Short mmCIF file of C-alpha atoms and ligand atoms in Angstrom, two decimals:
data_model
loop_
_atom_site.label_atom_id
_atom_site.label_comp_id
_atom_site.label_asym_id
_atom_site.label_seq_id
_atom_site.Cartn_x
_atom_site.Cartn_y
_atom_site.Cartn_z
CA MET A 1 -102.52 63.81 125.66
CA ARG A 2 -106.17 64.19 124.52
CA VAL A 3 -108.80 62.02 126.17
CA ARG A 4 -111.89 61.40 124.09
CA LEU A 5 -113.97 59.77 126.88
CA PRO A 6 -115.18 62.73 128.99
CA PRO A 7 -115.21 62.00 132.76
CA PRO A 8 -118.60 62.62 134.42
CA GLN A 9 -119.19 65.21 137.12
CA LEU A 10 -120.18 62.89 140.01
CA ASP A 11 -121.13 64.05 143.46
CA LEU A 12 -118.90 62.93 146.33
CA ALA A 13 -121.11 60.04 147.59
CA ARG A 14 -121.40 58.52 144.14
CA ALA A 15 -117.71 58.94 143.45
CA TYR A 16 -116.72 57.09 146.65
CA ALA A 17 -119.39 54.47 146.07
CA LEU A 18 -117.73 53.87 142.72
CA GLY A 19 -114.35 53.61 144.48
CA VAL A 20 -115.81 50.78 146.59
CA ALA A 21 -118.00 49.11 143.97
CA LEU A 22 -115.35 48.67 141.30
CA PRO A 23 -112.87 46.65 143.52
CA LEU A 24 -115.81 44.55 144.77
CA ALA A 25 -116.81 43.84 141.19
CA ALA A 26 -113.18 43.03 140.35
CA VAL A 27 -112.88 40.54 143.20
CA ALA A 28 -116.15 38.87 142.25
CA LEU A 29 -115.09 38.57 138.62
CA SER A 30 -111.62 37.33 139.59
CA MET A 31 -113.17 34.55 141.73
CA VAL A 32 -115.21 33.42 138.79
CA LEU A 33 -112.24 33.66 136.43
CA ARG A 34 -109.74 32.33 138.96
CA PRO A 35 -108.33 29.67 136.58
CA LEU A 36 -107.60 32.44 134.09
CA VAL A 37 -106.34 35.21 136.34
CA GLY A 38 -104.77 32.95 138.97
CA ALA A 39 -101.25 33.74 137.81
CA VAL A 40 -101.87 37.51 137.79
CA PRO A 41 -104.24 38.06 140.71
CA PHE A 42 -104.20 41.89 140.41
CA ALA A 43 -105.17 41.80 136.67
CA LEU A 44 -108.74 43.03 137.11
CA PHE A 45 -107.95 45.39 140.02
CA VAL A 46 -105.69 47.61 137.96
CA PRO A 47 -108.51 48.70 135.60
CA ALA A 48 -110.86 48.98 138.58
CA VAL A 49 -108.50 51.46 140.24
CA VAL A 50 -107.84 53.39 137.05
CA PHE A 51 -111.56 53.73 136.24
CA ALA A 52 -112.46 54.63 139.83
CA THR A 53 -109.86 57.45 139.68
CA TYR A 54 -110.73 58.70 136.21
CA LEU A 55 -114.48 58.63 136.81
CA GLY A 56 -114.56 59.67 140.48
CA GLY A 57 -111.31 61.51 141.20
CA LEU A 58 -108.12 60.88 143.17
CA GLY A 59 -109.87 60.21 146.52
CA PRO A 60 -112.16 57.43 145.25
CA GLY A 61 -109.19 56.10 143.25
CA LEU A 62 -107.07 55.74 146.41
CA VAL A 63 -109.98 54.09 148.21
CA ALA A 64 -110.25 51.65 145.30
CA LEU A 65 -106.48 51.08 145.44
CA GLY A 66 -106.44 50.30 149.17
CA LEU A 67 -109.55 48.16 148.99
CA SER A 68 -108.21 46.28 145.97
CA ALA A 69 -104.90 45.53 147.72
CA THR A 70 -106.74 44.24 150.80
CA LEU A 71 -109.28 42.17 148.90
CA CYS A 72 -106.69 40.73 146.59
CA ALA A 73 -104.33 39.76 149.39
CA TYR A 74 -107.21 38.26 151.32
CA ALA A 75 -109.01 36.38 148.57
CA LEU A 76 -106.70 35.82 145.66
CA ILE A 77 -103.14 35.39 146.90
CA PRO A 78 -102.37 32.16 148.81
CA PRO A 79 -102.85 31.53 151.64
CA TYR A 80 -106.49 32.34 150.74
CA ASP A 81 -108.95 34.00 153.08
CA ALA A 82 -106.21 35.11 155.40
CA PHE A 83 -103.44 37.68 155.61
CA GLY A 84 -100.48 35.39 155.69
CA PRO A 85 -97.12 36.75 156.65
CA SER A 86 -95.57 35.36 153.45
CA SER A 87 -93.03 37.65 151.96
CA ALA A 88 -94.29 36.81 148.45
CA GLU A 89 -97.73 38.17 149.33
CA ALA A 90 -96.26 41.32 150.87
CA ALA A 91 -94.06 41.87 147.78
CA ALA A 92 -97.02 41.40 145.41
CA VAL A 93 -99.16 43.86 147.39
CA ALA A 94 -96.29 46.35 147.47
CA VAL A 95 -95.81 46.13 143.69
CA PHE A 96 -99.57 46.55 143.17
CA LEU A 97 -99.66 49.58 145.47
CA VAL A 98 -96.76 51.22 143.63
CA VAL A 99 -98.04 50.46 140.12
CA GLY A 100 -101.67 51.16 141.06
CA GLY A 101 -100.68 54.40 142.82
CA ALA A 102 -98.78 55.58 139.73
CA LEU A 103 -101.71 54.75 137.46
CA CYS A 104 -104.03 56.46 139.92
CA TRP A 105 -101.95 59.61 139.62
CA VAL A 106 -101.88 59.45 135.79
CA ALA A 107 -105.66 58.92 135.65
CA SER A 108 -106.31 61.81 138.01
CA GLN A 109 -104.02 64.05 135.88
CA LEU A 110 -105.96 63.13 132.77
CA ARG A 111 -109.22 63.85 134.55
CA ASP A 112 -108.05 67.25 135.85
CA GLY A 113 -106.63 68.15 132.42
CA TYR A 114 -109.96 67.40 130.83
CA PHE A 115 -111.84 69.60 133.26
CA GLU A 116 -109.35 72.42 132.86
CA ARG A 117 -109.69 72.35 129.10
CA HIS A 118 -113.43 72.04 129.35
CA THR A 119 -113.69 75.06 131.63
CA ALA A 120 -111.42 77.10 129.37
CA ARG A 121 -113.49 76.10 126.33
CA GLU A 122 -116.70 77.01 128.07
CA ALA A 123 -115.30 80.39 129.05
CA ALA A 124 -114.17 81.05 125.47
CA HIS A 125 -117.57 79.95 124.20
CA ARG A 126 -119.36 82.24 126.63
CA GLU A 127 -117.06 85.10 125.64
CA LEU A 128 -117.77 84.50 121.95
CA GLN A 129 -121.50 84.36 122.61
CA GLU A 130 -121.30 87.62 124.49
CA TRP A 131 -119.29 89.17 121.63
CA PHE A 132 -121.91 88.09 119.09
CA ARG A 133 -124.75 89.28 121.26
CA THR A 134 -123.12 92.72 121.60
CA LEU A 135 -122.49 92.83 117.87
CA LEU A 136 -126.09 91.91 117.08
CA GLU A 137 -127.38 94.57 119.44
CA THR A 138 -125.04 97.21 118.00
CA ILE A 139 -125.65 96.88 114.25
CA PRO A 140 -128.58 98.84 112.81
CA GLN A 141 -130.05 95.76 111.14
CA MET A 142 -132.72 93.58 112.65
CA VAL A 143 -131.48 90.01 113.02
CA TRP A 144 -133.47 86.86 113.63
CA THR A 145 -132.77 83.16 113.62
CA SER A 146 -135.07 80.18 113.43
CA ASP A 147 -134.41 76.49 113.83
CA GLY A 148 -134.44 73.87 111.07
CA SER A 149 -138.23 73.52 111.33
CA GLY A 150 -138.71 77.26 110.93
CA ARG A 151 -139.53 77.97 114.58
CA ALA A 152 -138.28 81.37 115.80
CA GLU A 153 -135.19 81.11 118.03
CA PHE A 154 -133.71 84.53 118.44
CA GLN A 155 -134.54 88.14 117.62
CA ASN A 156 -132.28 91.06 118.42
CA SER A 157 -133.63 94.03 120.34
CA GLN A 158 -133.87 96.13 117.15
CA ILE A 159 -136.88 94.00 116.12
CA ARG A 160 -138.62 94.61 119.42
CA ASP A 161 -137.72 98.32 119.31
CA TYR A 162 -139.04 98.80 115.79
CA THR A 163 -142.20 96.71 116.01
CA GLY A 164 -142.97 97.37 119.67
CA LYS A 165 -143.78 93.66 120.01
CA SER A 166 -142.29 91.08 122.33
CA ASP A 167 -140.71 87.86 121.06
CA ALA A 168 -143.86 85.96 122.09
CA GLU A 169 -146.06 88.37 120.16
CA LEU A 170 -144.07 87.70 117.00
CA ALA A 171 -143.68 83.94 117.45
CA GLY A 172 -145.70 81.24 115.69
CA GLY A 173 -145.90 83.16 112.41
CA ARG A 174 -147.60 86.15 114.09
CA TRP A 175 -144.93 88.43 112.52
CA ARG A 176 -146.96 88.07 109.28
CA ARG A 177 -149.59 90.42 110.70
CA LEU A 178 -147.04 93.23 110.61
CA LEU A 179 -146.46 92.89 106.86
CA HIS A 180 -148.05 95.32 104.44
CA ARG A 181 -151.15 93.77 102.83
CA ASP A 182 -149.51 93.77 99.38
CA ASP A 183 -146.30 92.11 100.64
CA ARG A 184 -147.93 89.38 102.72
CA ALA A 185 -148.51 86.80 99.98
CA PRO A 186 -145.06 87.12 98.28
CA THR A 187 -143.23 87.10 101.63
CA VAL A 188 -145.12 84.07 102.93
CA ALA A 189 -144.51 82.32 99.59
CA LEU A 190 -140.78 83.14 99.82
CA TRP A 191 -140.59 81.76 103.37
CA ARG A 192 -142.52 78.62 102.36
CA ARG A 193 -140.19 78.07 99.41
CA MET A 194 -137.12 78.49 101.64
CA ARG A 195 -138.48 75.94 104.11
CA GLU A 196 -139.47 73.44 101.43
CA GLN A 197 -136.16 73.68 99.59
CA GLY A 198 -134.04 74.23 102.69
CA THR A 199 -132.34 77.26 101.16
CA GLY A 200 -131.82 80.95 101.85
CA GLY A 201 -133.68 83.76 100.13
CA GLU A 202 -134.01 87.48 99.60
CA GLY A 203 -136.84 89.94 99.07
CA THR A 204 -138.19 93.36 99.92
CA LEU A 205 -141.17 94.04 102.16
CA ARG A 206 -142.93 96.72 104.16
CA LEU A 207 -143.11 96.19 107.90
CA LEU A 208 -145.35 97.99 110.34
CA GLY A 209 -143.48 99.96 112.99
CA ARG A 210 -144.65 100.83 116.49
CA ASP A 211 -145.46 104.35 115.17
CA GLY A 212 -148.15 102.84 112.93
CA ARG A 213 -146.19 103.46 109.70
CA TYR A 214 -144.77 101.01 107.22
CA ARG A 215 -141.13 101.11 106.18
CA TRP A 216 -139.39 99.24 103.39
CA PHE A 217 -136.88 96.52 104.36
CA LEU A 218 -134.58 94.26 102.46
CA VAL A 219 -134.89 90.80 103.99
CA ARG A 220 -132.07 88.37 103.44
CA ALA A 221 -131.80 84.91 104.97
CA VAL A 222 -129.09 82.27 104.76
CA HIS A 223 -129.45 78.64 105.78
CA VAL A 224 -126.96 76.89 108.03
CA ARG A 225 -126.38 73.16 107.77
CA ALA A 226 -124.92 70.84 110.41
CA VAL A 227 -121.86 68.68 109.63
CA ASP A 228 -124.17 65.79 108.69
CA GLY A 229 -125.91 68.00 106.09
CA ARG A 230 -129.07 68.43 108.18
CA LEU A 231 -130.61 71.91 108.03
CA ARG A 232 -129.83 73.47 111.39
CA GLN A 233 -131.13 77.02 111.20
CA TRP A 234 -131.79 80.17 109.20
CA ILE A 235 -130.12 83.45 110.00
CA GLY A 236 -131.94 86.44 108.62
CA THR A 237 -131.45 90.19 108.50
CA LEU A 238 -133.83 93.04 107.81
CA THR A 239 -132.15 96.16 106.44
CA ASP A 240 -134.02 99.45 106.32
CA ILE A 241 -134.09 100.58 102.67
CA HIS A 242 -136.98 102.99 103.03
CA ALA A 243 -135.09 106.14 102.00
CA GLN A 244 -133.50 104.39 99.04
CA LYS A 245 -136.85 102.94 97.94
CA GLU A 246 -138.59 106.29 98.23
CA SER A 247 -135.94 108.04 96.16
CA GLU A 248 -136.11 105.23 93.56
CA ASP A 249 -139.89 105.59 93.40
CA ALA A 250 -139.58 109.36 93.09
CA LYS A 251 -136.99 108.95 90.33
CA ALA A 252 -139.14 106.42 88.46
CA GLU A 253 -142.12 108.75 88.79
CA ALA A 254 -140.06 111.69 87.46
CA VAL A 255 -138.83 109.60 84.53
CA ARG A 256 -142.38 108.47 83.81
CA ALA A 257 -143.63 112.07 83.92
CA ARG A 258 -140.79 113.13 81.61
CA ASP A 259 -141.59 110.35 79.14
CA VAL A 260 -145.29 111.17 79.19
CA PHE A 261 -144.50 114.85 78.64
CA LEU A 262 -142.06 114.05 75.84
CA SER A 263 -144.55 111.77 74.18
CA VAL A 264 -147.50 114.18 74.47
CA ALA A 265 -145.44 117.23 73.49
CA SER A 266 -143.87 115.61 70.45
CA HIS A 267 -147.22 114.20 69.33
CA GLU A 268 -148.85 117.60 69.70
CA LEU A 269 -146.00 119.34 67.86
CA LYS A 270 -145.84 116.84 65.03
CA THR A 271 -149.07 117.80 63.23
CA PRO A 272 -148.68 121.62 63.17
CA VAL A 273 -145.02 121.34 62.19
CA ALA A 274 -145.81 118.96 59.35
CA ALA A 275 -148.67 121.22 58.21
CA ALA A 276 -146.46 124.34 58.37
CA LEU A 277 -143.72 122.59 56.40
CA LEU A 278 -146.21 121.55 53.73
CA GLN A 279 -147.58 125.07 53.43
CA ILE A 280 -144.14 126.72 53.25
CA GLN A 281 -142.91 124.23 50.66
CA LYS A 282 -146.07 124.85 48.63
CA ALA A 283 -145.67 128.64 48.93
CA HIS A 284 -142.04 128.32 47.85
CA ARG A 285 -142.98 126.30 44.78
CA MET A 286 -145.74 128.82 43.89
CA LEU A 287 -143.36 131.76 44.36
CA ARG A 288 -140.80 130.25 42.06
CA ARG A 289 -143.43 129.83 39.38
CA THR A 290 -144.86 133.40 39.55
CA GLU A 291 -143.29 136.44 38.01
CA ALA A 292 -144.01 138.36 41.21
CA ALA A 293 -140.91 136.76 42.66
CA ALA A 294 -138.78 139.02 40.49
CA ASP A 295 -140.59 142.07 41.92
CA LEU A 296 -140.06 140.94 45.50
CA PRO A 297 -136.31 140.29 45.72
CA GLY A 298 -135.26 138.09 48.57
CA ILE A 299 -138.77 136.78 49.32
CA ALA A 300 -138.25 133.40 47.63
CA GLN A 301 -134.93 133.07 49.41
CA ARG A 302 -136.52 133.80 52.77
CA VAL A 303 -139.31 131.34 52.21
CA ALA A 304 -136.73 128.70 51.27
CA ALA A 305 -134.79 129.44 54.48
CA SER A 306 -138.03 129.18 56.51
CA ALA A 307 -138.78 125.85 54.85
CA ALA A 308 -135.33 124.58 55.82
CA SER A 309 -135.84 125.75 59.43
CA VAL A 310 -139.25 124.14 59.72
CA GLU A 311 -137.77 120.99 58.22
CA ARG A 312 -135.08 120.98 60.92
CA LEU A 313 -137.79 121.59 63.53
CA GLY A 314 -139.70 118.64 62.11
CA ALA A 315 -136.61 116.45 62.35
CA LEU A 316 -136.15 117.51 65.98
CA VAL A 317 -139.75 116.70 66.82
CA GLY A 318 -139.27 113.33 65.11
CA THR A 319 -136.19 112.68 67.27
CA LEU A 320 -138.12 113.59 70.44
CA LEU A 321 -140.89 111.25 69.43
CA ASP A 322 -138.39 108.45 68.81
CA VAL A 323 -136.71 109.02 72.17
CA SER A 324 -140.05 108.82 73.94
CA ARG A 325 -140.98 105.67 72.01
CA ILE A 326 -137.69 103.95 72.85
CA ALA A 327 -137.88 105.03 76.51
CA THR A 328 -141.37 103.63 76.87
CA GLY A 329 -140.63 100.49 74.83
CA LYS A 330 -143.11 101.55 72.17
CA LEU A 331 -140.80 101.60 69.16
CA THR A 332 -142.71 99.39 66.76
CA LEU A 333 -141.18 98.37 63.46
CA GLU A 334 -142.75 96.91 60.39
CA ARG A 335 -141.16 93.79 58.97
CA ARG A 336 -141.64 93.77 55.23
CA ARG A 337 -139.59 93.08 52.17
CA PHE A 338 -138.52 96.30 50.53
CA ASP A 339 -136.22 97.53 47.81
CA LEU A 340 -133.12 98.59 49.76
CA THR A 341 -131.28 99.64 46.59
CA GLY A 342 -134.15 102.03 45.81
CA SER A 343 -134.17 103.37 49.38
CA VAL A 344 -130.41 104.08 49.35
CA THR A 345 -130.62 105.78 45.95
CA SER A 346 -133.55 107.97 46.96
CA VAL A 347 -131.90 109.03 50.25
CA VAL A 348 -128.75 109.96 48.33
CA ALA A 349 -130.80 111.94 45.81
CA ARG A 350 -132.55 113.82 48.63
CA HIS A 351 -129.25 114.75 50.26
CA ALA A 352 -127.19 115.41 47.17
CA GLU A 353 -127.82 119.15 47.31
CA ALA A 354 -126.92 119.53 50.99
CA ALA A 355 -123.80 117.39 50.46
CA ASP A 356 -122.84 119.48 47.50
CA ARG A 357 -123.21 122.67 49.53
CA ALA A 358 -120.85 121.17 52.16
CA GLY A 359 -118.33 120.29 49.46
CA CYS A 360 -118.87 116.55 49.75
CA ALA A 361 -119.05 114.55 46.53
CA ILE A 362 -121.01 111.34 47.15
CA GLU A 363 -119.53 108.30 45.39
CA VAL A 364 -122.20 105.64 45.21
CA ASP A 365 -121.46 101.95 44.69
CA VAL A 366 -124.81 100.25 45.15
CA ALA A 367 -125.60 96.69 44.08
CA PRO A 368 -128.82 96.54 42.08
CA GLY A 369 -131.98 94.82 43.28
CA VAL A 370 -131.06 94.27 46.96
CA THR A 371 -134.25 93.41 48.82
CA ALA A 372 -134.08 93.64 52.57
CA LEU A 373 -136.43 92.71 55.37
CA GLY A 374 -137.50 95.47 57.74
CA ASP A 375 -139.13 98.85 58.12
CA ARG A 376 -138.32 100.86 54.99
CA LEU A 377 -138.94 104.31 56.43
CA ARG A 378 -136.97 103.57 59.57
CA ILE A 379 -134.03 102.18 57.56
CA GLU A 380 -134.12 105.30 55.38
CA GLN A 381 -134.06 107.34 58.60
CA VAL A 382 -130.86 105.50 59.61
CA ILE A 383 -129.22 106.01 56.20
CA THR A 384 -130.19 109.69 56.35
CA ASN A 385 -128.63 110.00 59.79
CA LEU A 386 -125.36 108.34 58.71
CA LEU A 387 -125.18 110.45 55.56
CA SER A 388 -125.92 113.70 57.46
CA ASN A 389 -123.21 112.83 59.99
CA ALA A 390 -120.74 112.09 57.17
CA VAL A 391 -121.52 115.53 55.68
CA LYS A 392 -121.36 117.23 59.09
CA TYR A 393 -118.13 115.62 60.33
CA GLY A 394 -116.45 115.23 56.93
CA ALA A 395 -117.31 118.53 55.23
CA GLY A 396 -115.19 119.31 52.18
CA ARG A 397 -114.20 115.66 51.63
CA PRO A 398 -115.78 112.94 49.51
CA ILE A 399 -118.18 110.39 50.94
CA ALA A 400 -118.42 106.80 49.70
CA LEU A 401 -121.71 104.99 50.05
CA GLY A 402 -121.85 101.28 49.32
CA LEU A 403 -124.46 98.53 49.32
CA ALA A 404 -123.64 94.87 48.74
CA ARG A 405 -124.89 91.37 49.56
CA ARG A 406 -122.70 89.47 52.04
CA ASN A 407 -123.80 85.88 52.58
CA ASP A 408 -127.32 86.26 53.92
CA VAL A 409 -127.13 89.95 54.90
CA ALA A 410 -127.25 93.25 53.11
CA LEU A 411 -124.20 95.32 53.96
CA LEU A 412 -124.54 99.09 53.80
CA THR A 413 -121.47 101.29 54.34
CA VAL A 414 -121.13 105.04 54.69
CA ALA A 415 -117.49 106.15 54.67
CA ASP A 416 -116.20 109.69 55.06
CA ARG A 417 -112.73 111.17 55.28
CA GLY A 418 -113.57 113.57 58.07
CA ILE A 419 -112.44 114.14 61.64
CA GLY A 420 -112.72 110.47 62.64
CA ILE A 421 -113.47 109.05 66.10
CA ALA A 422 -110.95 108.10 68.80
CA PRO A 423 -110.95 104.34 69.62
CA GLU A 424 -112.13 104.95 73.20
CA ASP A 425 -115.20 106.85 71.94
CA GLN A 426 -116.30 104.39 69.30
CA ALA A 427 -118.56 102.28 71.56
CA ARG A 428 -120.09 105.04 73.63
CA ILE A 429 -121.31 107.19 70.71
CA PHE A 430 -124.09 104.61 70.25
CA GLN A 431 -125.39 105.48 73.73
CA PRO A 432 -127.97 108.26 74.29
CA PHE A 433 -126.58 111.82 74.54
CA GLU A 434 -123.01 110.61 73.99
CA ARG A 435 -120.91 112.79 71.73
CA ALA A 436 -117.21 112.76 70.87
CA VAL A 437 -117.04 116.38 69.70
CA SER A 438 -117.47 119.68 71.46
CA ALA A 439 -120.88 121.36 71.17
CA HIS A 440 -118.94 124.55 70.40
CA HIS A 441 -117.71 123.15 67.10
CA TYR A 442 -120.55 120.87 66.05
CA GLY A 443 -124.26 121.16 66.87
CA GLY A 444 -126.24 118.05 67.71
CA LEU A 445 -127.96 116.15 70.51
CA GLY A 446 -126.01 112.89 70.47
CA LEU A 447 -129.20 110.90 69.86
CA GLY A 448 -129.02 109.94 66.18
CA LEU A 449 -126.68 106.95 66.46
CA TRP A 450 -128.50 105.66 69.55
CA ILE A 451 -131.84 105.77 67.70
CA ALA A 452 -130.15 104.18 64.67
CA ARG A 453 -128.79 101.33 66.78
CA GLU A 454 -132.20 100.76 68.43
CA ILE A 455 -133.86 100.59 64.99
CA ILE A 456 -131.25 98.34 63.42
CA GLU A 457 -130.99 95.92 66.35
CA ALA A 458 -134.78 95.74 66.78
CA GLY A 459 -134.94 94.67 63.14
CA GLY A 460 -132.39 91.90 63.65
CA GLY A 461 -129.42 93.78 62.17
CA ALA A 462 -126.20 95.29 63.48
CA ILE A 463 -124.42 98.62 63.24
CA ARG A 464 -120.74 99.29 63.91
CA VAL A 465 -118.04 101.82 63.19
CA GLN A 466 -114.42 101.69 62.11
CA SER A 467 -112.53 104.90 62.40
CA HIS A 468 -109.16 106.62 62.78
CA PRO A 469 -108.91 110.15 64.10
CA ARG A 470 -108.28 112.67 61.30
CA GLU A 471 -108.57 109.94 58.66
CA GLY A 472 -112.32 109.35 58.61
CA SER A 473 -115.01 106.93 59.69
CA THR A 474 -116.84 104.04 58.10
CA PHE A 475 -120.22 103.10 59.52
CA SER A 476 -121.45 99.63 58.48
CA VAL A 477 -125.01 98.43 58.80
CA GLU A 478 -125.98 94.79 58.39
CA LEU A 479 -129.61 94.12 57.54
CA PRO A 480 -131.41 90.83 57.03
CA LEU A 481 -131.91 90.04 53.36
CA ALA A 482 -135.37 89.05 52.25
CA GLY A 483 -135.61 85.29 51.66
CA GLY A 484 -136.84 83.46 48.58
CA SER A 485 -140.42 82.92 47.43
CA SER A 486 -141.23 81.01 50.65
CA ASP A 487 -140.69 84.24 52.60
CA PRO A 488 -144.01 84.76 54.43
CA VAL A 489 -143.42 88.48 54.84
CA PRO A 490 -145.73 90.64 52.66
CA ARG A 491 -144.22 92.83 49.97
CA GLU A 492 -143.99 96.55 50.69
CA ALA A 493 -146.94 98.66 49.47
CA ALA A 494 -146.45 101.94 47.61
CA PRO A 495 -144.04 104.16 49.55
CA PRO A 496 -145.55 107.10 51.47
CA ALA A 497 -144.70 110.69 50.51
CA ASP A 498 -141.13 111.69 51.22
CA GLY A 499 -140.43 113.89 54.17
CA ALA A 500 -143.57 112.83 56.02
CA LEU A 501 -143.13 112.79 59.77
CA ARG A 502 -144.07 109.53 61.46
P1 ADP B 1 -124.96 114.09 66.92
O1 ADP B 1 -124.32 114.00 65.58
O2 ADP B 1 -126.24 114.81 66.93
O3 ADP B 1 -124.03 114.54 67.97
P2 ADP B 1 -125.10 111.19 66.76
O4 ADP B 1 -125.73 110.24 67.69
O5 ADP B 1 -125.50 111.11 65.33
O6 ADP B 1 -125.38 112.62 67.36
O7 ADP B 1 -123.53 110.99 66.86
C1 ADP B 1 -122.94 110.85 68.12
C2 ADP B 1 -121.49 111.32 68.07
O8 ADP B 1 -120.74 110.41 67.27
C3 ADP B 1 -121.28 112.65 67.44
O9 ADP B 1 -121.47 113.71 68.36
C4 ADP B 1 -119.85 112.56 66.95
O10 ADP B 1 -118.96 112.83 68.01
C5 ADP B 1 -119.71 111.10 66.58
N1 ADP B 1 -119.90 110.87 65.14
C6 ADP B 1 -121.00 110.39 64.53
N2 ADP B 1 -120.79 110.27 63.19
C7 ADP B 1 -119.52 110.65 62.98
C8 ADP B 1 -118.69 110.75 61.79
N3 ADP B 1 -119.15 110.40 60.59
N4 ADP B 1 -117.43 111.21 61.96
C9 ADP B 1 -116.96 111.55 63.17
N5 ADP B 1 -117.69 111.49 64.32
C10 ADP B 1 -118.95 111.05 64.22
#
């Protein structure tokens, strides 16, 4: 049986005093209430005995029992104020002693049971506390707790070991002095927010160690609420993330250096390559016009091959420049209305010869007068890339190029009947350096489709592929169509010279 009313731990004198006081109180009350309790004279003595036992123990209970029997016989059972030899009185006292004794025993059992349970609970509690304390001292993390008002309660020894400060030296917000100057304001703000909102929180900070150096920590705190919803405490941990942070910083620095190098190198290469290409193309044109070409067999051919190589070099430099722009978030696109039909036709015209050499007939089905919204040169770059890929991966087979209006978008498709792309590769080929072919069979960097996707998506369009291995691939590009006359976007100026590097 569970008793909810916990018995007090009384000293002996108080317990016996209770054993005397309760029967005296019962007799006094019974005298006052004699008309009521006259028929059952022991009525108030039974609870007096039970309480005296439960509150004071078996000894005081027995004292209360004996005293109650005496007082009752003397004052409440006729003949009053005397111990008469009546057998009725003796029988009543005997019954009271038996019943009272039994109740005394039950009450003392309840009391002992309570104390046994209480002691066992306390032992288990102490054991659990010890277990937690050992755990907190064993883990590498620093652990602290503070009460609902934010006052520090507990800090494990790792905090003292790392900071070299005692609990008192860190109390009252003095731990703030150990924060790195740059982390003080955000950390204090985080702590203030947690206290105001009564929530947990997380952040990173640098903390001064006893060796005079700062290390990076991840601080994480959770709030604990009592059953009534009141905020009881915060439990926080500090995890050393210094090595991780340093390697992240080093990595970020390396990436930054790479991007700067890429950007500077490609910028520096762009001008001489463009100039060389211009000169070689000019020389080639001049050679073809002079009669000297007939006297110098092979020269015109070599100049043409050089022009093609420099052109490829130019394309590579352009790709490097694009990669560096995307990596540094500096890919800027114009947003103008332009003649997409014209762009598609001119790209096809520029690549007709190369496609022809690869044995690819280009079937063109282009709707007239499609005006799109975007960066003309960049869109032409994308069409060029898709067409070059169709020639590269579909050599010897026809290519179909289509342009149509679909609702409010322009839909451009480039379909080949080449090697195709396995379903599991179709998403990843739009990621940087991802390729679905071996470098042994096909040259390339795996950057073209990534750059294309960046350009198309930055302009509000979409690019996707449908393909079956060995049957071919169809790349579709959706571009925003230019609106009506209310379109605020300016009309495209005269197009720059073809082949210019940007
Ligand atoms: P690259 O062609 O230089 O490798 P891309 O980014 O243009 O780079 O293409 C990424 C990969 O996608 C290619 O390596 C190839 O595996 C696949 N791919 C692209 N276009 C086609 C196509 N038309 N047919 C088959 N595979 C293609």
